[in-house]
Amino acid sequence: MNLTAKLRSDTLIIRVEEDRLDAAVAIRFKDRMREETAPASARVVLDLSRVVFLDSSGLGAVVAVMKSLAPDRRLELAGLTPNVEKVFRLTRMDTVFPIHANADAALAEGLRDAG
Amino acid sequence: MLAERRGLTEPRPTRGTAQVFHLSFLADPLSVRAALCATRARFARQMSEDEAGTLELVLAEVLNNIVEHGYGADETGTITLSMVRDRCSMICSVSDDGVELPARCLDHLWDGAPSRPAPEDLPEGGFGWFLIRDLAEDLGYHREGGRNLLAFRLPLQAFSSDETEADSDHP
C-alpha cells in the first residue's frame, strides 16, 4: 500500500498511489494512514485521484480513518474518479465528507477560508 | 462507440448460443482481485465504462463476502463464477462450498427495499449487501449439497444502442 504525503502550510495531503482501494488492501491502508497522519496538521486531505476502484471494504477503511482523526481533525477527500464517486453517492457517504475536485482545489479552499 | 459498432458486426447472442464466461479461482482477496480484472477485460468492449464499474463493484461485493464469511480466515476454498451477456443484461452466477448464506442477507426479497447503513452513524461496514441489493436485479440464492449458488442480473444498455432503429424489429 503506497501512500505519499506532503504538508502544504497547515494541510496534510496524502495521495493513494494505488489503482485499487479494496478488500485486499483495506487493513494495510488503515495502518499506513495512521502512520502518515501522525504529524500534526490542521487539515487532512486524502487524494484519491489515482484510485479507479473502491469497494465497500475500502469505503469502510476511509470511514475508519475519518473516525480516528476525530474530533480534532476532519478527513477531506479530493479527486474522486467516476467509479469511486459512485460508491460514495450510492451509500450516501458523500454527505459526511467534504469532497474537493482535486488536491489543488482543496488547498485553494483552505486559503480562501483563512483569508 | 467503437465497442458498440463492434457489437453490430458480431453475431447477435441468441438463446442457446450465448457464450458463457467461466472462471474458477481461490477464495482469497488477491485471487478475487485478479478475477475482477479478468472479467473486466473480457467484457470491456460489451458495455460502457460506467456499466463495467458497476458490474465490478457488485461482483467484488459478492466475491469478497464469500472470502470473508463463506470460508472464513482458516479455510481455503474455490469460487466459481459464470457470466453470460445477453442483449440487455449481464447474468451472473457465483458458487462456492462455504457456509450457508445467512437468511438476513436476502431479507429484502420479502421485505422490500434494501436498507442503507445510516451515513450519520459513520458505519464502517454493512455497505456490501446494501450495494448488492441496490444494484443487482433478480437476485436469487440456492443451497444444495453443501454448495451455495447466488445468481443475479445486472441491467445493461442494449447492444448497439446507437443503432436502435436497426434493432427495433427484433425486440
Short mmCIF file of C-alpha atoms in Angstrom, two decimals:
data_model
loop_
_atom_site.label_atom_id
_atom_site.label_comp_id
_atom_site.label_asym_id
_atom_site.label_seq_id
_atom_site.Cartn_x
_atom_site.Cartn_y
_atom_site.Cartn_z
CA MET A 1 0.00 0.00 0.00
CA ASN A 2 1.79 3.08 -1.27
CA LEU A 3 0.89 6.48 0.09
CA THR A 4 2.74 9.74 -0.40
CA ALA A 5 2.27 12.65 1.96
CA LYS A 6 3.13 16.32 1.69
CA LEU A 7 2.49 19.19 4.03
CA ARG A 8 1.36 22.47 2.44
CA SER A 9 1.14 25.18 5.11
CA ASP A 10 -1.32 23.61 7.58
CA THR A 11 -2.73 20.97 5.24
CA LEU A 12 -1.52 17.40 5.04
CA ILE A 13 -2.22 15.96 1.59
CA ILE A 14 -1.99 12.17 1.40
CA ARG A 15 -2.16 10.62 -2.04
CA VAL A 16 -3.05 6.96 -2.53
CA GLU A 17 -0.51 5.66 -5.05
CA GLU A 18 -2.56 2.58 -5.94
CA ASP A 19 -5.18 1.81 -8.58
CA ARG A 20 -7.40 -0.02 -6.14
CA LEU A 21 -8.57 0.57 -2.59
CA ASP A 22 -10.27 -2.75 -1.97
CA ALA A 23 -10.62 -5.69 0.42
CA ALA A 24 -7.09 -6.84 -0.40
CA VAL A 25 -5.50 -3.66 0.98
CA ALA A 26 -8.10 -2.11 3.31
CA ILE A 27 -6.36 -3.07 6.57
CA ARG A 28 -2.93 -2.02 5.34
CA PHE A 29 -4.43 1.26 4.16
CA LYS A 30 -5.73 1.99 7.66
CA ASP A 31 -2.34 1.16 9.20
CA ARG A 32 -0.43 3.29 6.70
CA MET A 33 -2.85 6.19 7.19
CA ARG A 34 -2.26 6.03 10.94
CA GLU A 35 1.46 6.49 10.29
CA GLU A 36 1.06 9.22 7.71
CA THR A 37 -1.41 11.27 9.74
CA ALA A 38 0.79 11.19 12.86
CA PRO A 39 2.33 14.64 12.13
CA ALA A 40 0.15 17.47 13.40
CA SER A 41 -1.76 19.45 10.78
CA ALA A 42 -4.95 21.47 10.78
CA ARG A 43 -6.40 19.58 7.81
CA VAL A 44 -6.00 16.15 6.26
CA VAL A 45 -6.89 15.75 2.58
CA LEU A 46 -6.97 12.27 1.07
CA ASP A 47 -6.17 12.50 -2.65
CA LEU A 48 -7.87 9.56 -4.42
CA SER A 49 -7.24 10.74 -7.98
CA ARG A 50 -5.25 7.62 -8.88
CA VAL A 51 -7.78 5.16 -7.45
CA VAL A 52 -10.10 3.72 -10.10
CA PHE A 53 -11.76 1.09 -7.93
CA LEU A 54 -13.14 1.29 -4.40
CA ASP A 55 -15.27 -1.43 -2.80
CA SER A 56 -17.19 -1.48 0.50
CA SER A 57 -14.07 -2.59 2.39
CA GLY A 58 -12.15 0.38 1.01
CA LEU A 59 -15.04 2.67 1.87
CA GLY A 60 -15.17 1.27 5.42
CA ALA A 61 -11.44 1.89 5.77
CA VAL A 62 -11.81 5.53 4.69
CA VAL A 63 -14.60 5.95 7.27
CA ALA A 64 -12.40 4.34 9.94
CA VAL A 65 -9.62 6.81 9.15
CA MET A 66 -12.08 9.67 9.42
CA LYS A 67 -13.17 8.46 12.85
CA SER A 68 -9.58 8.03 14.02
CA LEU A 69 -8.86 11.70 13.22
CA ALA A 70 -11.96 13.00 15.02
CA PRO A 71 -12.65 15.19 16.89
CA ASP A 72 -9.54 17.31 16.29
CA ARG A 73 -9.19 16.84 12.55
CA ARG A 74 -11.66 16.17 9.79
CA LEU A 75 -10.81 13.97 6.82
CA GLU A 76 -11.45 15.63 3.47
CA LEU A 77 -11.45 13.85 0.12
CA ALA A 78 -10.18 15.01 -3.25
CA GLY A 79 -10.01 13.74 -6.83
CA LEU A 80 -12.72 11.10 -6.80
CA THR A 81 -12.75 9.19 -10.11
CA PRO A 82 -16.19 8.26 -11.52
CA ASN A 83 -16.38 4.73 -10.12
CA VAL A 84 -15.14 5.83 -6.71
CA GLU A 85 -17.58 8.75 -6.63
CA LYS A 86 -20.38 6.31 -7.44
CA VAL A 87 -19.72 4.24 -4.29
CA PHE A 88 -19.81 7.36 -2.10
CA ARG A 89 -23.00 8.52 -3.81
CA LEU A 90 -24.87 5.17 -3.64
CA THR A 91 -24.10 4.78 0.05
CA ARG A 92 -24.78 8.50 0.72
CA MET A 93 -21.37 8.68 2.38
CA ASP A 94 -20.70 11.69 0.14
CA THR A 95 -22.81 13.58 2.70
CA VAL A 96 -20.35 13.08 5.55
CA PHE A 97 -17.07 14.03 3.83
CA PRO A 98 -16.06 17.39 2.40
CA ILE A 99 -15.23 16.45 -1.22
CA HIS A 100 -12.98 18.56 -3.48
CA ALA A 101 -12.49 18.23 -7.23
CA ASN A 102 -8.74 17.76 -6.72
CA ALA A 103 -5.95 18.43 -4.22
CA ASP A 104 -5.30 21.93 -5.58
CA ALA A 105 -8.96 22.86 -5.12
CA ALA A 106 -8.80 21.56 -1.56
CA LEU A 107 -5.76 23.76 -0.87
CA ALA A 108 -7.35 26.79 -2.51
CA GLU A 109 -10.44 26.38 -0.37
CA GLY A 110 -8.32 26.36 2.77
CA LEU A 111 -6.63 29.60 1.71
CA ARG A 112 -9.97 31.20 0.96
CA ASP A 113 -11.35 30.20 4.36
CA ALA A 114 -8.23 31.53 6.04
CA GLY A 115 -8.44 34.83 4.14
CA MET B 1 -18.79 4.00 -29.68
CA LEU B 2 -16.27 1.65 -31.23
CA ALA B 3 -17.34 -1.11 -28.92
CA GLU B 4 -20.97 -0.60 -29.80
CA ARG B 5 -20.26 -0.74 -33.51
CA ARG B 6 -18.19 -3.80 -32.99
CA GLY B 7 -21.21 -5.35 -31.29
CA LEU B 8 -23.12 -4.92 -34.51
CA THR B 9 -20.70 -6.93 -36.58
CA GLU B 10 -20.65 -9.83 -34.14
CA PRO B 11 -23.33 -12.48 -34.29
CA ARG B 12 -26.17 -11.42 -32.05
CA PRO B 13 -26.22 -13.70 -28.99
CA THR B 14 -29.38 -15.73 -29.06
CA ARG B 15 -30.74 -18.33 -26.75
CA GLY B 16 -28.52 -21.36 -26.74
CA THR B 17 -25.61 -19.71 -28.48
CA ALA B 18 -24.58 -17.08 -25.92
CA GLN B 19 -21.05 -17.67 -24.76
CA VAL B 20 -20.53 -18.37 -21.10
CA PHE B 21 -17.51 -16.81 -19.42
CA HIS B 22 -16.30 -19.23 -16.80
CA LEU B 23 -13.73 -18.60 -14.09
CA SER B 24 -12.67 -20.69 -11.09
CA PHE B 25 -10.29 -19.26 -8.51
CA LEU B 26 -9.11 -19.46 -4.91
CA ALA B 27 -11.22 -17.67 -2.31
CA ASP B 28 -8.67 -15.07 -1.21
CA PRO B 29 -8.56 -11.28 -1.70
CA LEU B 30 -5.82 -11.21 -4.33
CA SER B 31 -7.39 -14.00 -6.40
CA VAL B 32 -10.70 -12.12 -6.26
CA ARG B 33 -8.91 -9.02 -7.47
CA ALA B 34 -7.37 -10.93 -10.38
CA ALA B 35 -10.76 -12.45 -11.27
CA LEU B 36 -12.37 -8.99 -11.29
CA CYS B 37 -9.67 -7.65 -13.59
CA ALA B 38 -10.01 -10.64 -15.92
CA THR B 39 -13.79 -10.20 -16.02
CA ARG B 40 -13.49 -6.51 -16.73
CA ALA B 41 -11.06 -7.14 -19.57
CA ARG B 42 -13.29 -9.85 -21.02
CA PHE B 43 -16.41 -7.66 -21.17
CA ALA B 44 -14.84 -4.21 -21.62
CA ARG B 45 -15.99 -3.94 -25.23
CA GLN B 46 -19.53 -5.03 -24.50
CA MET B 47 -20.55 -2.30 -22.05
CA SER B 48 -19.88 1.30 -21.09
CA GLU B 49 -17.22 2.38 -18.59
CA ASP B 50 -19.96 3.16 -16.09
CA GLU B 51 -21.61 -0.25 -16.52
CA ALA B 52 -18.25 -2.00 -16.25
CA GLY B 53 -17.60 -0.15 -13.00
CA THR B 54 -20.97 -1.14 -11.58
CA LEU B 55 -20.50 -4.78 -12.59
CA GLU B 56 -17.06 -4.84 -10.99
CA LEU B 57 -18.45 -3.35 -7.79
CA VAL B 58 -21.32 -5.84 -7.45
CA LEU B 59 -19.05 -8.79 -8.23
CA ALA B 60 -16.43 -7.53 -5.77
CA GLU B 61 -19.01 -7.36 -3.00
CA VAL B 62 -20.37 -10.84 -3.74
CA LEU B 63 -16.91 -12.42 -4.03
CA ASN B 64 -15.37 -10.67 -1.03
CA ASN B 65 -18.34 -11.70 1.05
CA ILE B 66 -17.60 -15.34 0.22
CA VAL B 67 -13.91 -14.88 1.08
CA GLU B 68 -14.69 -13.22 4.42
CA HIS B 69 -17.81 -15.04 5.58
CA GLY B 70 -18.30 -18.09 3.37
CA TYR B 71 -14.96 -19.67 4.05
CA GLY B 72 -13.57 -17.67 6.96
CA ALA B 73 -9.98 -16.99 7.93
CA ASP B 74 -8.63 -20.54 8.30
CA GLU B 75 -10.40 -22.18 5.43
CA THR B 76 -9.43 -22.34 1.81
CA GLY B 77 -11.83 -22.97 -0.98
CA THR B 78 -12.66 -22.07 -4.51
CA ILE B 79 -15.21 -19.79 -6.09
CA THR B 80 -16.71 -20.42 -9.50
CA LEU B 81 -18.04 -17.50 -11.49
CA SER B 82 -20.14 -17.90 -14.64
CA MET B 83 -21.35 -14.98 -16.72
CA VAL B 84 -23.42 -14.52 -19.83
CA ARG B 85 -24.02 -11.26 -21.62
CA ASP B 86 -27.47 -11.21 -23.15
CA ARG B 87 -28.97 -8.36 -25.10
CA CYS B 88 -29.83 -6.08 -22.19
CA SER B 89 -28.12 -7.51 -19.14
CA MET B 90 -25.26 -9.44 -17.65
CA ILE B 91 -26.36 -12.64 -16.00
CA CYS B 92 -24.01 -13.80 -13.26
CA SER B 93 -23.89 -16.88 -11.12
CA VAL B 94 -21.42 -17.46 -8.33
CA SER B 95 -20.95 -20.73 -6.49
CA ASP B 96 -18.84 -21.81 -3.54
CA ASP B 97 -18.59 -24.58 -0.93
CA GLY B 98 -18.56 -22.30 2.11
CA VAL B 99 -21.08 -21.94 4.92
CA GLU B 100 -24.70 -21.16 4.20
CA LEU B 101 -25.62 -17.57 3.43
CA PRO B 102 -27.50 -16.10 6.43
CA ALA B 103 -31.16 -15.53 5.59
CA ARG B 104 -30.96 -11.86 6.64
CA CYS B 105 -28.72 -11.11 3.65
CA LEU B 106 -31.69 -11.75 1.38
CA ASP B 107 -34.44 -10.39 3.63
CA HIS B 108 -35.28 -7.73 1.09
CA LEU B 109 -36.70 -10.37 -1.23
CA TRP B 110 -39.68 -10.33 1.11
CA ASP B 111 -39.31 -7.01 2.91
CA GLY B 112 -38.95 -4.58 0.03
CA ALA B 113 -36.16 -2.06 -0.41
CA PRO B 114 -32.69 -2.82 0.94
CA SER B 115 -31.70 -0.82 3.99
CA ARG B 116 -28.79 1.53 3.63
CA PRO B 117 -26.50 1.97 6.65
CA ALA B 118 -27.17 5.46 8.06
CA PRO B 119 -24.32 7.76 6.94
CA GLU B 120 -24.55 9.87 10.11
CA ASP B 121 -23.63 6.81 12.21
CA LEU B 122 -20.32 6.66 10.30
CA PRO B 123 -20.66 2.93 9.62
CA GLU B 124 -17.51 1.02 8.68
CA GLY B 125 -19.39 -1.99 7.36
CA GLY B 126 -22.75 -3.16 6.12
CA PHE B 127 -22.34 -1.48 2.75
CA GLY B 128 -21.58 -4.66 0.86
CA TRP B 129 -25.01 -6.26 0.92
CA PHE B 130 -26.66 -2.89 0.52
CA LEU B 131 -24.75 -2.33 -2.74
CA ILE B 132 -25.52 -5.85 -3.99
CA ARG B 133 -29.25 -5.47 -3.30
CA ASP B 134 -29.30 -1.93 -4.67
CA LEU B 135 -27.54 -2.67 -7.96
CA ALA B 136 -28.33 -6.29 -8.79
CA GLU B 137 -31.72 -7.47 -10.02
CA ASP B 138 -33.42 -10.86 -9.83
CA LEU B 139 -31.11 -11.85 -7.00
CA GLY B 140 -31.62 -15.47 -6.07
CA TYR B 141 -29.95 -17.94 -3.76
CA HIS B 142 -29.97 -21.69 -3.62
CA ARG B 143 -28.09 -24.13 -1.43
CA GLU B 144 -27.79 -27.78 -2.27
CA GLY B 145 -25.31 -30.49 -1.32
CA GLY B 146 -23.20 -28.08 0.72
CA ARG B 147 -22.83 -25.74 -2.22
CA ASN B 148 -24.03 -22.14 -2.41
CA LEU B 149 -25.33 -20.69 -5.64
CA LEU B 150 -26.05 -16.99 -5.90
CA ALA B 151 -27.36 -15.64 -9.19
CA PHE B 152 -28.34 -12.18 -10.32
CA ARG B 153 -28.78 -9.96 -13.31
CA LEU B 154 -27.26 -6.56 -13.93
CA PRO B 155 -29.26 -4.48 -16.39
CA LEU B 156 -27.18 -3.00 -19.22
CA GLN B 157 -27.90 -0.76 -22.11
CA ALA B 158 -28.98 -2.94 -25.04
CA PHE B 159 -26.40 -3.93 -27.64
CA SER B 160 -25.74 -1.34 -30.37
CA SER B 161 -27.81 1.28 -28.60
CA ASP B 162 -26.91 3.98 -31.13
CA GLU B 163 -28.49 1.87 -33.85
CA THR B 164 -31.82 1.31 -32.18
CA GLU B 165 -33.72 1.61 -35.46
CA ALA B 166 -31.94 -1.44 -36.75
CA ASP B 167 -32.81 -3.31 -33.60
CA SER B 168 -36.39 -2.24 -33.16
CA ASP B 169 -37.70 -5.04 -35.35
CA HIS B 170 -36.13 -7.58 -33.02
CA PRO B 171 -37.43 -6.87 -29.52
#
